[in-house]
CSV table of C-alpha atoms in Angstrom, one decimal:
chain,number,residue,atom,x,y,z
A,19,MET,CA,124.4,110.5,62.8
A,20,ASP,CA,126.6,111.9,59.7
A,21,PHE,CA,127.3,115.5,60.3
A,22,THR,CA,129.6,115.6,57.3
A,23,PRO,CA,128.5,118.3,54.9
A,24,PRO,CA,127.5,116.7,51.1
A,25,PRO,CA,129.9,116.7,48.8
A,26,ILE,CA,128.0,117.9,46.0
A,27,GLU,CA,126.1,121.8,47.1
A,28,ASP,CA,123.2,122.0,46.4
A,29,GLY,CA,120.3,124.1,48.4
A,30,PHE,CA,121.4,126.4,51.0
A,31,THR,CA,122.6,126.9,54.0
A,32,ALA,CA,120.3,128.3,57.1
A,33,GLU,CA,123.2,130.9,58.1
A,34,LYS,CA,122.8,132.5,54.0
A,35,LEU,CA,119.6,131.9,53.2
A,36,PHE,CA,118.9,134.3,56.2
A,37,ASN,CA,121.2,136.3,55.7
A,38,GLN,CA,120.2,137.8,52.8
A,39,GLY,CA,117.3,140.7,53.7
A,40,PHE,CA,114.6,139.3,53.1
A,41,SER,CA,111.7,138.3,55.9
A,42,TYR,CA,110.4,134.4,55.5
A,43,THR,CA,107.3,133.0,56.5
A,44,TYR,CA,107.3,129.0,57.1
A,45,ASP,CA,105.6,128.6,54.0
A,46,ASP,CA,108.3,130.8,52.1
A,47,VAL,CA,110.7,128.0,52.7
A,48,ILE,CA,111.3,124.2,52.5
A,49,PHE,CA,113.9,121.9,53.7
A,50,LEU,CA,115.4,119.7,51.3
A,51,PRO,CA,115.4,116.1,52.7
A,52,HIS,CA,119.0,113.9,54.1
A,53,TYR,CA,119.7,110.9,54.6
A,54,ILE,CA,117.4,108.1,56.4
A,55,ASP,CA,118.6,105.1,58.6
A,56,PHE,CA,115.9,105.4,61.5
A,57,PRO,CA,111.7,104.3,61.7
A,58,ALA,CA,110.2,107.3,62.3
A,59,GLU,CA,108.5,106.0,65.7
A,60,ALA,CA,112.0,106.2,66.8
A,61,VAL,CA,112.2,109.9,66.7
A,62,ASP,CA,112.9,111.7,70.0
A,63,LEU,CA,110.9,114.9,70.1
A,64,SER,CA,111.2,116.0,74.0
A,65,SER,CA,111.8,118.8,74.8
A,66,ARG,CA,111.8,121.9,77.0
A,67,ILE,CA,109.6,125.1,77.0
A,68,SER,CA,112.8,126.1,79.4
A,69,ARG,CA,115.5,125.6,81.2
A,70,ASN,CA,113.7,123.6,84.2
A,71,VAL,CA,110.3,122.5,82.2
A,72,PRO,CA,110.6,119.4,80.1
A,73,LEU,CA,108.2,118.1,77.6
A,74,SER,CA,107.6,114.8,75.8
A,75,VAL,CA,105.5,116.3,73.3
A,76,PRO,CA,106.7,120.2,72.2
A,77,PHE,CA,103.7,121.5,72.0
A,78,VAL,CA,102.4,124.5,73.7
A,79,ALA,CA,98.9,126.3,73.8
A,80,SER,CA,98.4,129.7,74.0
A,81,PRO,CA,97.3,131.8,76.7
A,82,MET,CA,94.5,133.4,75.1
A,83,ASP,CA,90.5,133.4,76.7
A,84,THR,CA,89.1,131.2,73.8
A,85,VAL,CA,92.3,128.7,73.7
A,86,SER,CA,93.8,127.6,77.6
A,87,GLU,CA,91.8,126.9,80.2
A,88,SER,CA,91.4,124.3,82.9
A,89,ALA,CA,89.8,121.1,79.9
A,90,MET,CA,92.9,122.3,78.0
A,91,ALA,CA,95.7,122.3,80.7
A,92,ALA,CA,94.4,119.0,81.3
A,93,ALA,CA,94.0,117.8,78.3
A,94,MET,CA,97.8,119.4,77.4
A,95,ALA,CA,99.4,117.7,80.4
A,96,SER,CA,98.0,114.3,79.4
A,97,LEU,CA,99.2,114.4,75.9
A,98,GLY,CA,102.7,115.6,77.4
A,99,ALA,CA,102.6,119.0,76.3
A,100,ILE,CA,101.3,121.8,78.7
A,101,ALA,CA,98.9,125.0,78.3
A,102,ILE,CA,99.9,128.3,79.8
A,103,ILE,CA,96.8,129.9,81.2
A,104,HIS,CA,95.7,133.7,79.8
A,105,SER,CA,95.6,136.7,82.2
A,106,ASN,CA,92.8,138.1,80.9
A,107,ILE,CA,90.7,137.2,84.4
A,108,SER,CA,91.1,138.4,87.2
A,109,PRO,CA,94.8,136.7,89.9
A,110,ALA,CA,92.2,134.5,91.8
A,111,THR,CA,90.1,133.3,89.3
A,112,GLN,CA,93.1,132.9,86.9
A,113,ALA,CA,95.2,130.8,90.3
A,114,ALA,CA,91.9,128.6,90.2
A,115,VAL,CA,91.8,127.6,87.3
A,116,ILE,CA,95.1,126.3,87.5
A,117,ARG,CA,94.7,124.6,90.5
A,118,SER,CA,91.0,122.7,89.1
A,119,ALA,CA,93.9,121.4,86.0
A,120,LYS,CA,96.4,120.7,88.8
A,121,SER,CA,93.7,118.4,91.4
A,122,ARG,CA,93.4,115.5,88.9
A,123,ARG,CA,95.4,112.9,86.4
A,124,VAL,CA,92.8,112.4,83.8
A,125,PRO,CA,92.5,114.2,80.8
A,126,ILE,CA,89.5,115.7,80.6
A,127,LEU,CA,87.0,117.7,82.8
A,128,SER,CA,83.5,117.9,83.3
A,129,HIS,CA,83.1,120.7,85.8
A,130,PRO,CA,80.3,118.9,88.1
A,131,VAL,CA,77.0,121.1,89.8
A,132,PHE,CA,76.7,120.2,93.5
A,133,LEU,CA,73.2,120.9,94.4
A,134,PRO,CA,71.9,120.0,98.0
A,135,PRO,CA,68.8,117.3,98.7
A,136,SER,CA,66.5,120.2,99.9
A,137,ALA,CA,66.9,121.8,96.3
A,138,TYR,CA,64.3,121.8,93.0
A,139,ILE,CA,66.1,120.9,89.6
A,140,ASP,CA,64.1,123.5,87.6
A,141,SER,CA,65.6,122.6,84.5
A,142,PRO,CA,68.3,120.3,81.9
A,143,ASP,CA,70.3,123.5,82.3
A,144,ASP,CA,70.7,123.1,85.5
A,145,PHE,CA,73.0,120.0,84.5
A,146,ALA,CA,75.6,122.4,82.3
A,147,ASP,CA,77.3,120.5,80.6
A,148,SER,CA,77.6,117.5,83.0
A,149,PRO,CA,75.1,114.6,82.7
A,150,PHE,CA,74.8,114.3,86.8
A,151,ILE,CA,74.4,116.5,89.4
A,152,LEU,CA,76.1,115.4,92.8
A,153,VAL,CA,74.0,115.7,96.1
A,154,THR,CA,76.4,117.1,98.8
A,155,GLU,CA,75.1,117.9,102.6
A,156,SER,CA,75.8,121.6,101.8
A,157,GLY,CA,75.2,121.9,98.3
A,158,ASN,CA,79.5,122.3,97.4
A,159,SER,CA,82.2,120.3,96.2
A,160,LYS,CA,83.4,120.6,100.3
A,161,SER,CA,80.9,118.4,102.0
A,162,LYS,CA,79.6,115.0,102.6
A,163,LEU,CA,78.8,113.0,98.9
A,164,LEU,CA,75.2,112.0,99.5
A,165,GLY,CA,73.9,110.6,95.8
A,166,TYR,CA,73.5,112.0,92.8
A,167,VAL,CA,70.9,112.8,90.0
A,168,SER,CA,71.5,111.4,86.4
A,169,LYS,CA,70.3,113.9,83.7
A,170,GLU,CA,68.2,110.6,82.3
A,171,ASP,CA,66.6,109.9,85.7
A,172,TYR,CA,65.2,113.8,85.7
A,173,MET,CA,64.2,113.5,82.3
A,174,ASN,CA,61.9,110.6,82.6
A,175,GLN,CA,61.1,111.7,86.5
A,176,SER,CA,57.6,112.4,85.7
A,177,ASP,CA,57.3,115.2,88.8
A,178,LYS,CA,59.6,117.8,88.6
A,179,SER,CA,58.4,119.3,91.6
A,180,LEU,CA,60.0,116.6,93.8
A,181,LYS,CA,62.8,117.4,96.3
A,182,VAL,CA,65.9,116.5,94.9
A,183,ARG,CA,66.6,113.7,98.3
A,184,ASP,CA,63.0,112.3,96.9
A,185,TYR,CA,64.0,110.9,93.4
A,186,MET,CA,67.8,111.1,93.7
A,187,ALA,CA,70.3,107.2,92.8
A,188,PRO,CA,69.6,105.6,96.8
A,189,SER,CA,73.2,104.5,96.0
A,190,THR,CA,76.6,105.8,97.5
A,191,PRO,CA,78.4,106.9,95.2
A,192,ILE,CA,81.7,105.0,94.5
A,193,THR,CA,84.7,108.3,94.6
A,194,VAL,CA,88.8,107.5,94.5
A,195,PRO,CA,91.7,109.7,94.4
A,196,TRP,CA,91.9,112.4,92.7
A,197,SER,CA,95.3,111.3,91.4
A,198,HIS,CA,94.1,108.4,89.9
A,199,ASP,CA,94.3,108.4,86.3
A,200,LEU,CA,92.4,106.9,83.8
A,201,LYS,CA,93.4,102.9,83.7
A,202,GLU,CA,93.1,103.0,87.3
A,203,ILE,CA,89.2,104.3,87.1
A,204,ASP,CA,88.5,102.5,84.1
A,205,LYS,CA,89.8,99.4,86.9
A,206,VAL,CA,87.8,100.8,89.6
A,207,LEU,CA,84.2,101.0,87.2
A,208,GLU,CA,84.3,97.9,86.1
A,209,GLU,CA,84.9,96.5,89.4
A,210,LYS,CA,82.1,98.1,90.5
A,211,LYS,CA,79.4,98.0,88.1
A,212,ALA,CA,79.4,102.1,88.0
A,213,ASN,CA,78.6,104.7,85.5
A,214,PHE,CA,80.9,107.3,87.4
A,215,VAL,CA,84.0,107.7,90.0
A,216,GLY,CA,84.1,111.1,92.1
A,217,LEU,CA,87.6,112.5,91.9
A,218,VAL,CA,88.0,113.5,95.8
A,219,LYS,CA,91.2,115.6,96.5
A,220,ASP,CA,91.8,116.9,100.0
A,221,ASN,CA,87.5,115.7,101.2
A,222,GLU,CA,87.0,117.7,98.0
A,223,VAL,CA,85.0,116.5,95.5
A,224,VAL,CA,87.2,117.7,92.5
A,225,ASP,CA,85.2,116.2,89.4
A,226,VAL,CA,83.1,113.0,87.8
A,227,VAL,CA,84.3,110.6,85.5
A,228,THR,CA,81.9,109.0,83.7
A,229,LYS,CA,82.1,105.4,82.5
A,230,ASP,CA,81.5,106.6,78.7
A,231,ASP,CA,84.2,109.4,79.1
A,232,VAL,CA,86.1,106.5,80.0
A,233,GLU,CA,85.4,104.4,77.1
A,234,LYS,CA,85.5,108.0,74.8
A,235,VAL,CA,89.2,108.5,75.6
A,236,LYS,CA,89.9,104.5,75.3
A,237,GLY,CA,89.0,104.9,71.7
A,238,TYR,CA,91.7,107.8,70.5
A,239,PRO,CA,95.4,107.4,70.0
A,240,LYS,CA,97.5,106.3,73.2
A,241,LEU,CA,98.4,108.6,74.7
A,242,ALA,CA,102.6,108.7,74.9
A,243,GLY,CA,103.9,108.1,78.5
A,244,PRO,CA,102.2,109.4,82.6
A,245,GLY,CA,102.4,113.2,80.1
A,246,SER,CA,103.6,116.6,81.8
A,247,LEU,CA,103.9,116.0,85.9
A,248,GLY,CA,106.0,118.3,88.1
A,249,ALA,CA,107.6,117.4,90.8
A,250,ASP,CA,104.6,117.4,92.9
A,251,GLY,CA,102.6,114.9,90.9
A,252,GLU,CA,100.3,117.3,89.6
A,253,TRP,CA,99.9,118.0,86.5
A,254,MET,CA,102.7,120.4,84.9
A,255,VAL,CA,100.9,124.1,84.2
A,256,GLY,CA,102.0,127.6,83.1
A,257,ALA,CA,100.0,130.8,82.6
A,258,ALA,CA,100.5,134.2,81.9
A,259,ILE,CA,101.1,137.4,83.9
A,260,GLY,CA,101.8,141.3,82.0
A,261,THR,CA,105.0,143.7,83.6
A,262,ARG,CA,102.9,146.1,85.5
A,263,GLU,CA,103.1,146.8,89.2
A,264,GLN,CA,99.8,145.0,90.1
A,265,ASP,CA,100.9,142.1,88.3
A,266,LYS,CA,103.7,141.2,90.9
A,267,GLU,CA,100.4,140.6,93.4
A,268,ARG,CA,98.9,137.9,90.6
A,269,LEU,CA,102.0,136.1,90.3
A,270,GLU,CA,102.4,135.4,94.1
A,271,HIS,CA,98.5,133.8,93.4
A,272,LEU,CA,99.8,131.6,90.6
A,273,VAL,CA,102.8,130.5,92.6
A,274,LYS,CA,100.6,129.1,95.9
A,275,ALA,CA,98.3,127.5,93.6
A,276,GLY,CA,101.2,125.8,92.4
A,277,VAL,CA,102.2,127.2,88.5
A,278,ASN,CA,105.8,125.4,86.7
A,279,VAL,CA,106.1,128.0,84.7
A,280,VAL,CA,105.3,132.0,83.9
A,281,ILE,CA,104.9,134.2,80.4
A,282,LEU,CA,105.6,137.3,80.6
A,283,ASP,CA,103.1,138.2,77.9
A,284,SER,CA,104.0,141.3,76.2
A,285,SER,CA,103.6,142.2,72.1
A,286,GLN,CA,107.0,143.7,72.5
A,287,GLY,CA,108.9,142.0,74.7
A,288,ASN,CA,112.1,144.5,75.0
A,289,SER,CA,110.9,147.1,77.2
A,290,SER,CA,112.3,148.7,80.1
A,291,TYR,CA,108.6,147.3,81.5
A,292,GLN,CA,109.9,143.2,80.8
A,293,LEU,CA,113.1,143.6,81.9
A,294,GLU,CA,112.5,144.8,85.5
A,295,MET,CA,109.8,141.7,86.0
A,296,ILE,CA,112.5,139.4,85.0
A,297,LYS,CA,114.5,140.5,87.6
A,298,TYR,CA,112.2,141.0,90.4
A,299,VAL,CA,111.2,137.3,89.4
A,300,LYS,CA,114.2,135.3,89.4
A,301,LYS,CA,115.0,138.0,93.0
A,302,VAL,CA,111.3,136.5,94.5
A,303,TYR,CA,110.9,133.1,93.2
A,304,PRO,CA,114.0,132.0,92.0
A,305,GLU,CA,113.1,128.1,91.6
A,306,LEU,CA,110.4,129.4,89.3
A,307,ASP,CA,111.5,129.2,85.7
A,308,VAL,CA,110.6,132.5,83.4
A,309,VAL,CA,110.3,133.1,80.2
A,310,GLY,CA,110.5,136.5,78.6
A,311,GLY,CA,108.7,138.4,74.9
A,312,ASN,CA,107.8,138.5,72.6
A,313,VAL,CA,110.7,139.3,70.6
A,314,VAL,CA,112.2,138.4,66.9
A,315,THR,CA,115.3,139.8,66.5
A,316,MET,CA,118.4,138.5,68.2
A,317,TYR,CA,118.8,142.6,69.9
A,318,GLN,CA,115.6,142.2,71.6
A,319,ALA,CA,117.2,138.3,72.4
A,320,GLU,CA,120.2,139.5,73.7
A,321,ASN,CA,118.9,142.3,76.5
A,322,LEU,CA,116.5,139.5,77.7
A,323,ILE,CA,118.9,136.1,78.1
A,324,GLN,CA,120.9,138.9,80.1
A,325,ALA,CA,118.0,139.8,82.5
A,326,GLY,CA,117.8,136.3,83.1
A,327,VAL,CA,114.5,134.6,81.0
A,328,ASP,CA,114.6,130.8,81.5
A,329,GLY,CA,113.3,130.8,78.0
A,330,LEU,CA,112.2,133.5,75.2
A,331,ARG,CA,108.7,133.4,73.1
A,332,VAL,CA,109.1,133.9,69.2
A,333,GLY,CA,106.7,136.2,66.9
A,334,MET,CA,105.1,139.1,66.3
A,335,GLY,CA,102.5,139.8,64.1
A,336,SER,CA,102.7,136.4,62.5
A,337,GLY,CA,99.2,134.8,64.3
A,338,SER,CA,96.1,134.5,62.0
A,339,ILE,CA,94.1,137.2,63.7
A,340,CYS,CA,97.2,139.2,64.6
A,341,THR,CA,97.1,142.7,62.9
A,342,THR,CA,100.3,144.5,64.4
A,343,GLN,CA,102.9,144.2,61.2
A,344,GLU,CA,99.3,145.5,59.1
A,345,VAL,CA,99.2,148.3,62.0
A,346,CYS,CA,101.8,149.0,63.2
A,347,ALA,CA,104.2,148.2,60.4
A,348,VAL,CA,106.6,146.3,62.6
A,349,GLY,CA,106.8,142.5,62.7
A,350,ARG,CA,109.1,139.6,61.6
A,351,GLY,CA,107.8,136.7,58.6
A,352,GLN,CA,108.1,134.5,61.2
A,353,ALA,CA,110.6,131.7,59.7
A,354,THR,CA,113.3,133.9,59.9
A,355,ALA,CA,112.3,135.3,63.5
A,356,VAL,CA,112.7,132.1,64.9
A,357,TYR,CA,116.0,130.9,63.2
A,358,LYS,CA,118.0,134.7,63.9
A,359,VAL,CA,116.2,134.4,67.9
A,360,ALA,CA,117.0,130.6,67.8
A,361,SER,CA,120.8,131.5,66.7
A,362,ILE,CA,121.8,133.8,69.8
A,363,ALA,CA,119.4,132.0,72.7
A,364,TYR,CA,121.3,128.5,72.4
A,365,LYS,CA,124.6,130.3,73.2
A,366,SER,CA,123.1,130.4,76.4
A,367,GLY,CA,120.9,127.7,76.5
A,368,VAL,CA,117.7,129.3,76.6
A,369,PRO,CA,115.5,127.4,74.8
A,370,VAL,CA,112.9,129.3,72.0
A,371,ILE,CA,109.0,128.8,71.8
A,372,ALA,CA,107.9,130.1,68.2
A,373,ASP,CA,104.6,131.6,69.1
A,374,GLY,CA,102.4,131.6,65.6
A,375,GLY,CA,101.9,131.1,62.0
A,376,ILE,CA,101.2,127.6,62.7
A,377,SER,CA,97.7,126.0,60.4
A,378,ASN,CA,99.7,122.7,60.1
A,379,SER,CA,102.1,119.7,60.8
A,380,GLY,CA,104.5,120.7,58.4
A,381,HIS,CA,105.0,124.4,59.5
A,382,ILE,CA,105.6,122.3,63.0
A,383,VAL,CA,108.1,120.9,61.6
A,384,LYS,CA,110.3,124.1,60.5
A,385,ALA,CA,110.0,126.1,63.4
A,386,LEU,CA,111.4,122.6,65.4
A,387,SER,CA,114.2,122.2,63.0
A,388,LEU,CA,115.1,126.0,62.6
A,389,GLY,CA,116.0,126.1,66.3
A,390,ALA,CA,112.9,126.7,68.5
A,391,SER,CA,111.9,123.9,70.9
A,392,THR,CA,108.5,123.7,71.5
A,393,VAL,CA,105.5,125.5,69.3
A,394,MET,CA,102.6,127.4,71.0
A,395,MET,CA,99.6,127.4,68.9
A,396,GLY,CA,96.3,129.5,69.3
A,397,SER,CA,94.1,128.7,66.0
A,398,PHE,CA,95.1,125.1,65.8
A,399,LEU,CA,93.5,124.5,69.1
A,400,ALA,CA,91.0,127.0,69.3
A,401,GLY,CA,87.9,124.9,67.7
A,402,SER,CA,88.6,122.0,69.8
A,403,ASN,CA,86.5,120.1,72.4
A,404,GLU,CA,88.4,121.4,75.0
A,405,ALA,CA,88.6,125.0,73.9
A,406,PRO,CA,87.3,127.6,76.3
A,407,GLY,CA,83.3,128.4,74.9
A,408,ALA,CA,80.2,127.3,72.9
A,409,TYR,CA,79.8,125.2,69.8
A,410,GLU,CA,77.6,127.8,66.8
A,411,TYR,CA,76.8,126.9,63.8
A,412,GLN,CA,77.5,129.7,60.6
A,413,ASN,CA,76.5,128.9,57.1
A,414,GLY,CA,75.6,125.4,57.8
A,415,GLN,CA,79.4,124.8,59.5
A,416,ARG,CA,80.1,124.3,63.3
A,417,VAL,CA,82.4,126.3,64.8
A,418,LYS,CA,83.9,128.3,67.9
A,419,LYS,CA,84.6,132.1,68.6
A,420,TYR,CA,88.6,132.7,68.0
A,421,ARG,CA,89.8,136.3,68.9
A,422,GLY,CA,93.1,137.8,69.2
A,423,MET,CA,94.5,139.7,72.5
A,424,GLY,CA,94.9,142.6,70.7
A,425,SER,CA,91.1,142.7,69.5
A,426,LEU,CA,88.9,145.5,70.9
A,427,GLU,CA,86.7,143.2,72.0
A,428,ALA,CA,89.3,141.6,74.1
A,429,MET,CA,90.8,144.6,75.5
A,430,THR,CA,88.0,145.4,77.1
A,431,LYS,CA,88.8,142.4,79.3
A,432,GLY,CA,92.2,143.4,80.3
A,433,SER,CA,94.9,142.2,77.0
A,434,ASP,CA,95.6,146.0,76.0
A,435,GLN,CA,98.3,146.3,78.7
A,436,ARG,CA,100.1,143.2,76.8
A,437,TYR,CA,100.1,146.1,74.0
A,438,LEU,CA,101.7,148.9,76.3
A,439,GLY,CA,97.8,150.2,75.5
A,440,ASP,CA,96.7,149.9,79.2
A,441,THR,CA,96.9,153.4,80.0
A,442,ALA,CA,95.9,154.8,76.7
A,443,LYS,CA,92.7,156.7,76.2
A,444,LEU,CA,92.4,155.8,72.7
A,445,LYS,CA,92.7,151.6,72.1
A,446,ILE,CA,93.6,150.6,69.2
A,447,ALA,CA,93.7,146.8,68.1
A,448,GLN,CA,95.9,144.8,67.0
A,449,GLY,CA,93.8,141.8,66.3
A,450,VAL,CA,90.6,140.3,64.9
A,451,VAL,CA,87.3,138.6,66.2
A,452,GLY,CA,86.5,135.6,64.5
A,453,ALA,CA,85.9,131.5,64.2
A,454,VAL,CA,87.5,128.5,63.9
A,455,LYS,CA,85.6,125.4,62.4
A,456,ASP,CA,85.2,122.4,64.9
A,457,LYS,CA,88.2,120.4,65.4
A,458,GLY,CA,86.7,117.5,68.0
A,459,SER,CA,89.3,116.8,70.6
A,460,VAL,CA,92.9,117.8,70.8
A,461,LEU,CA,93.5,114.0,72.4
A,462,LYS,CA,92.5,112.9,69.5
A,463,PHE,CA,93.9,115.2,66.6
A,464,LEU,CA,97.1,116.3,68.5
A,465,PRO,CA,98.5,112.3,68.5
A,466,TYR,CA,98.2,112.5,64.8
A,467,THR,CA,100.4,115.7,64.3
A,468,MET,CA,102.9,114.9,66.0
A,469,GLN,CA,103.2,111.0,64.2
A,470,ALA,CA,102.9,113.1,60.8
A,471,VAL,CA,106.1,115.9,61.8
A,472,LYS,CA,107.7,112.7,63.1
A,473,GLN,CA,107.9,111.8,59.5
A,474,GLY,CA,109.0,115.3,58.6
A,475,PHE,CA,112.0,114.8,61.0
A,476,GLN,CA,112.7,111.2,59.3
A,477,ASP,CA,112.8,112.6,56.3
A,478,ILE,CA,115.4,115.7,56.6
A,479,GLY,CA,117.7,112.9,58.7
A,480,ALA,CA,116.9,113.9,62.2
A,481,ASN,CA,115.8,111.5,64.6
A,482,SER,CA,115.4,113.8,67.8
A,483,LEU,CA,115.0,117.8,68.4
A,484,GLN,CA,118.9,117.9,69.2
A,485,SER,CA,120.4,116.4,66.2
A,486,ALA,CA,118.2,118.8,64.0
A,487,HIS,CA,119.3,121.1,65.7
A,488,ASP,CA,122.6,119.8,64.7
A,489,LEU,CA,122.1,119.4,60.6
A,490,LEU,CA,121.0,123.0,61.0
A,491,ARG,CA,124.2,124.3,62.6
A,492,SER,CA,126.7,122.0,61.1
A,493,LYS,CA,125.6,123.4,57.6
A,494,VAL,CA,124.4,119.7,56.4
A,495,LEU,CA,120.1,120.8,56.5
A,496,ARG,CA,119.9,122.4,53.3
A,497,LEU,CA,116.6,125.0,52.7
A,498,GLU,CA,115.5,126.6,49.7
A,499,VAL,CA,113.5,129.7,49.2
A,500,ARG,CA,109.8,129.0,47.4
A,501,THR,CA,108.6,131.0,44.8
A,502,GLY,CA,104.5,131.3,44.4
A,503,ALA,CA,104.8,129.1,41.6
A,504,ALA,CA,106.3,126.6,44.2
A,505,GLN,CA,103.6,126.9,47.3
A,506,VAL,CA,101.0,126.2,44.5
A,507,GLU,CA,102.1,123.1,43.1
A,508,GLY,CA,103.3,121.6,47.1
A,509,GLY,CA,99.9,122.4,48.1
A,510,ILE,CA,96.7,120.9,46.7
A,511,HIS,CA,96.1,121.8,42.7
A,512,GLY,CA,94.1,121.0,39.8
A,513,LEU,CA,91.1,118.7,41.2
A,514,VAL,CA,87.9,119.6,40.3
A,515,SER,CA,86.9,118.6,44.2
A,516,TYR,CA,88.6,116.6,46.7
A,517,GLU,CA,88.7,115.4,50.5
A,518,LYS,CA,90.6,116.6,53.2
A,519,LYS,CA,91.5,114.3,55.7
A,520,TYR,CA,94.8,113.6,57.4
A,521,PHE,CA,93.5,111.1,60.0
């Protein structure tokens, strides 16, 4: 890799561009191409979300209640990324979500339904989202598995008044250890000529994987490597906590559940509350990585670094559903924020998470090249199958609800603490409630996104995340500011109609 500055002065160094008093977003800036001497497939984007938590894919699912719960956590981990479970639920529930995601080694969750043999199935709704109802001795996951009823068999059953025992499948269900991956499960299904297998951990049925599930995932782009696995051989899962006294009890629940990293969730992280919580976490749980934030200035970052953070989350008001900059007149353009914070954090070996403002793969390339180690995404993932919530139709388009954690709707569930408003008599919204269109499974579209990011890195001459950072800091990588006309020209324009498809 050649780090010699170009012989002809062209474009601006990042240092010069970001020290002119302007607050730039990702769309405001553009990288100039460099020299290519490697294929896109050779680009290595492995990184860290914090000092001691490595990722093979630099993507993080945001701790929002319309983005990250158990299904998203399992899918992201299977891709080599990670999800951060939101804290808009009770400590016990948040811990249960973590355990659910970590109790299997497949990228899909079905949340099986259990009934005892003496029960009745009243309607197809009893199956919830599962194609099967599992029949156990006591009707819960911790008792012996006796059989199952498929939704198809129930629908074909003429006498719906019969008890489950009278028409459940007579054959003994096949079970495998929870640690079986998709390839091993596929082999068992083929050998046993079965339609599904139960995943068992500590004598408890934790999930069901169907043949249809396996075939569907096999049709997606191949997953790179074994995914994000912790030292215990389980998926790595992160979680958000607040900075109040009661969050110490929440943290205890999360640690017992096996959380791999915690993020202190605050819109303005440079506070006495957060500094004290950082010191508490590092004292009581010295082996647990803690990420501080959110911050957008070098001064904020330095305070949290001195307190002992293992990572920094950067962004204030840049999310699609966030109104902090509008309501409070405080924040910073995300490109400027990422560059400024990363320029001081790297000196202490503290990874930076670029949180917010990600609408396309180009934004990811810019965030990572400006110094971030990972990108945190909310709306980019919110319309996926794995995001919480049900699909609905708006104006003929299939969508899912997506809300900011600063919206009044989310604040009523407890997220007001994130904005230091939990003790205020009047709640002021710093976010909105909206909807995002159906994107399908993250298992399908994120591998394509990753490939696009690799091609962006190839164009700037960086074969790894570290090389991109080195090219930026050695003043080889150059940027320019885009005018409004340049931004229009750089996008799709001049067409009467078009179909936008990237994969």
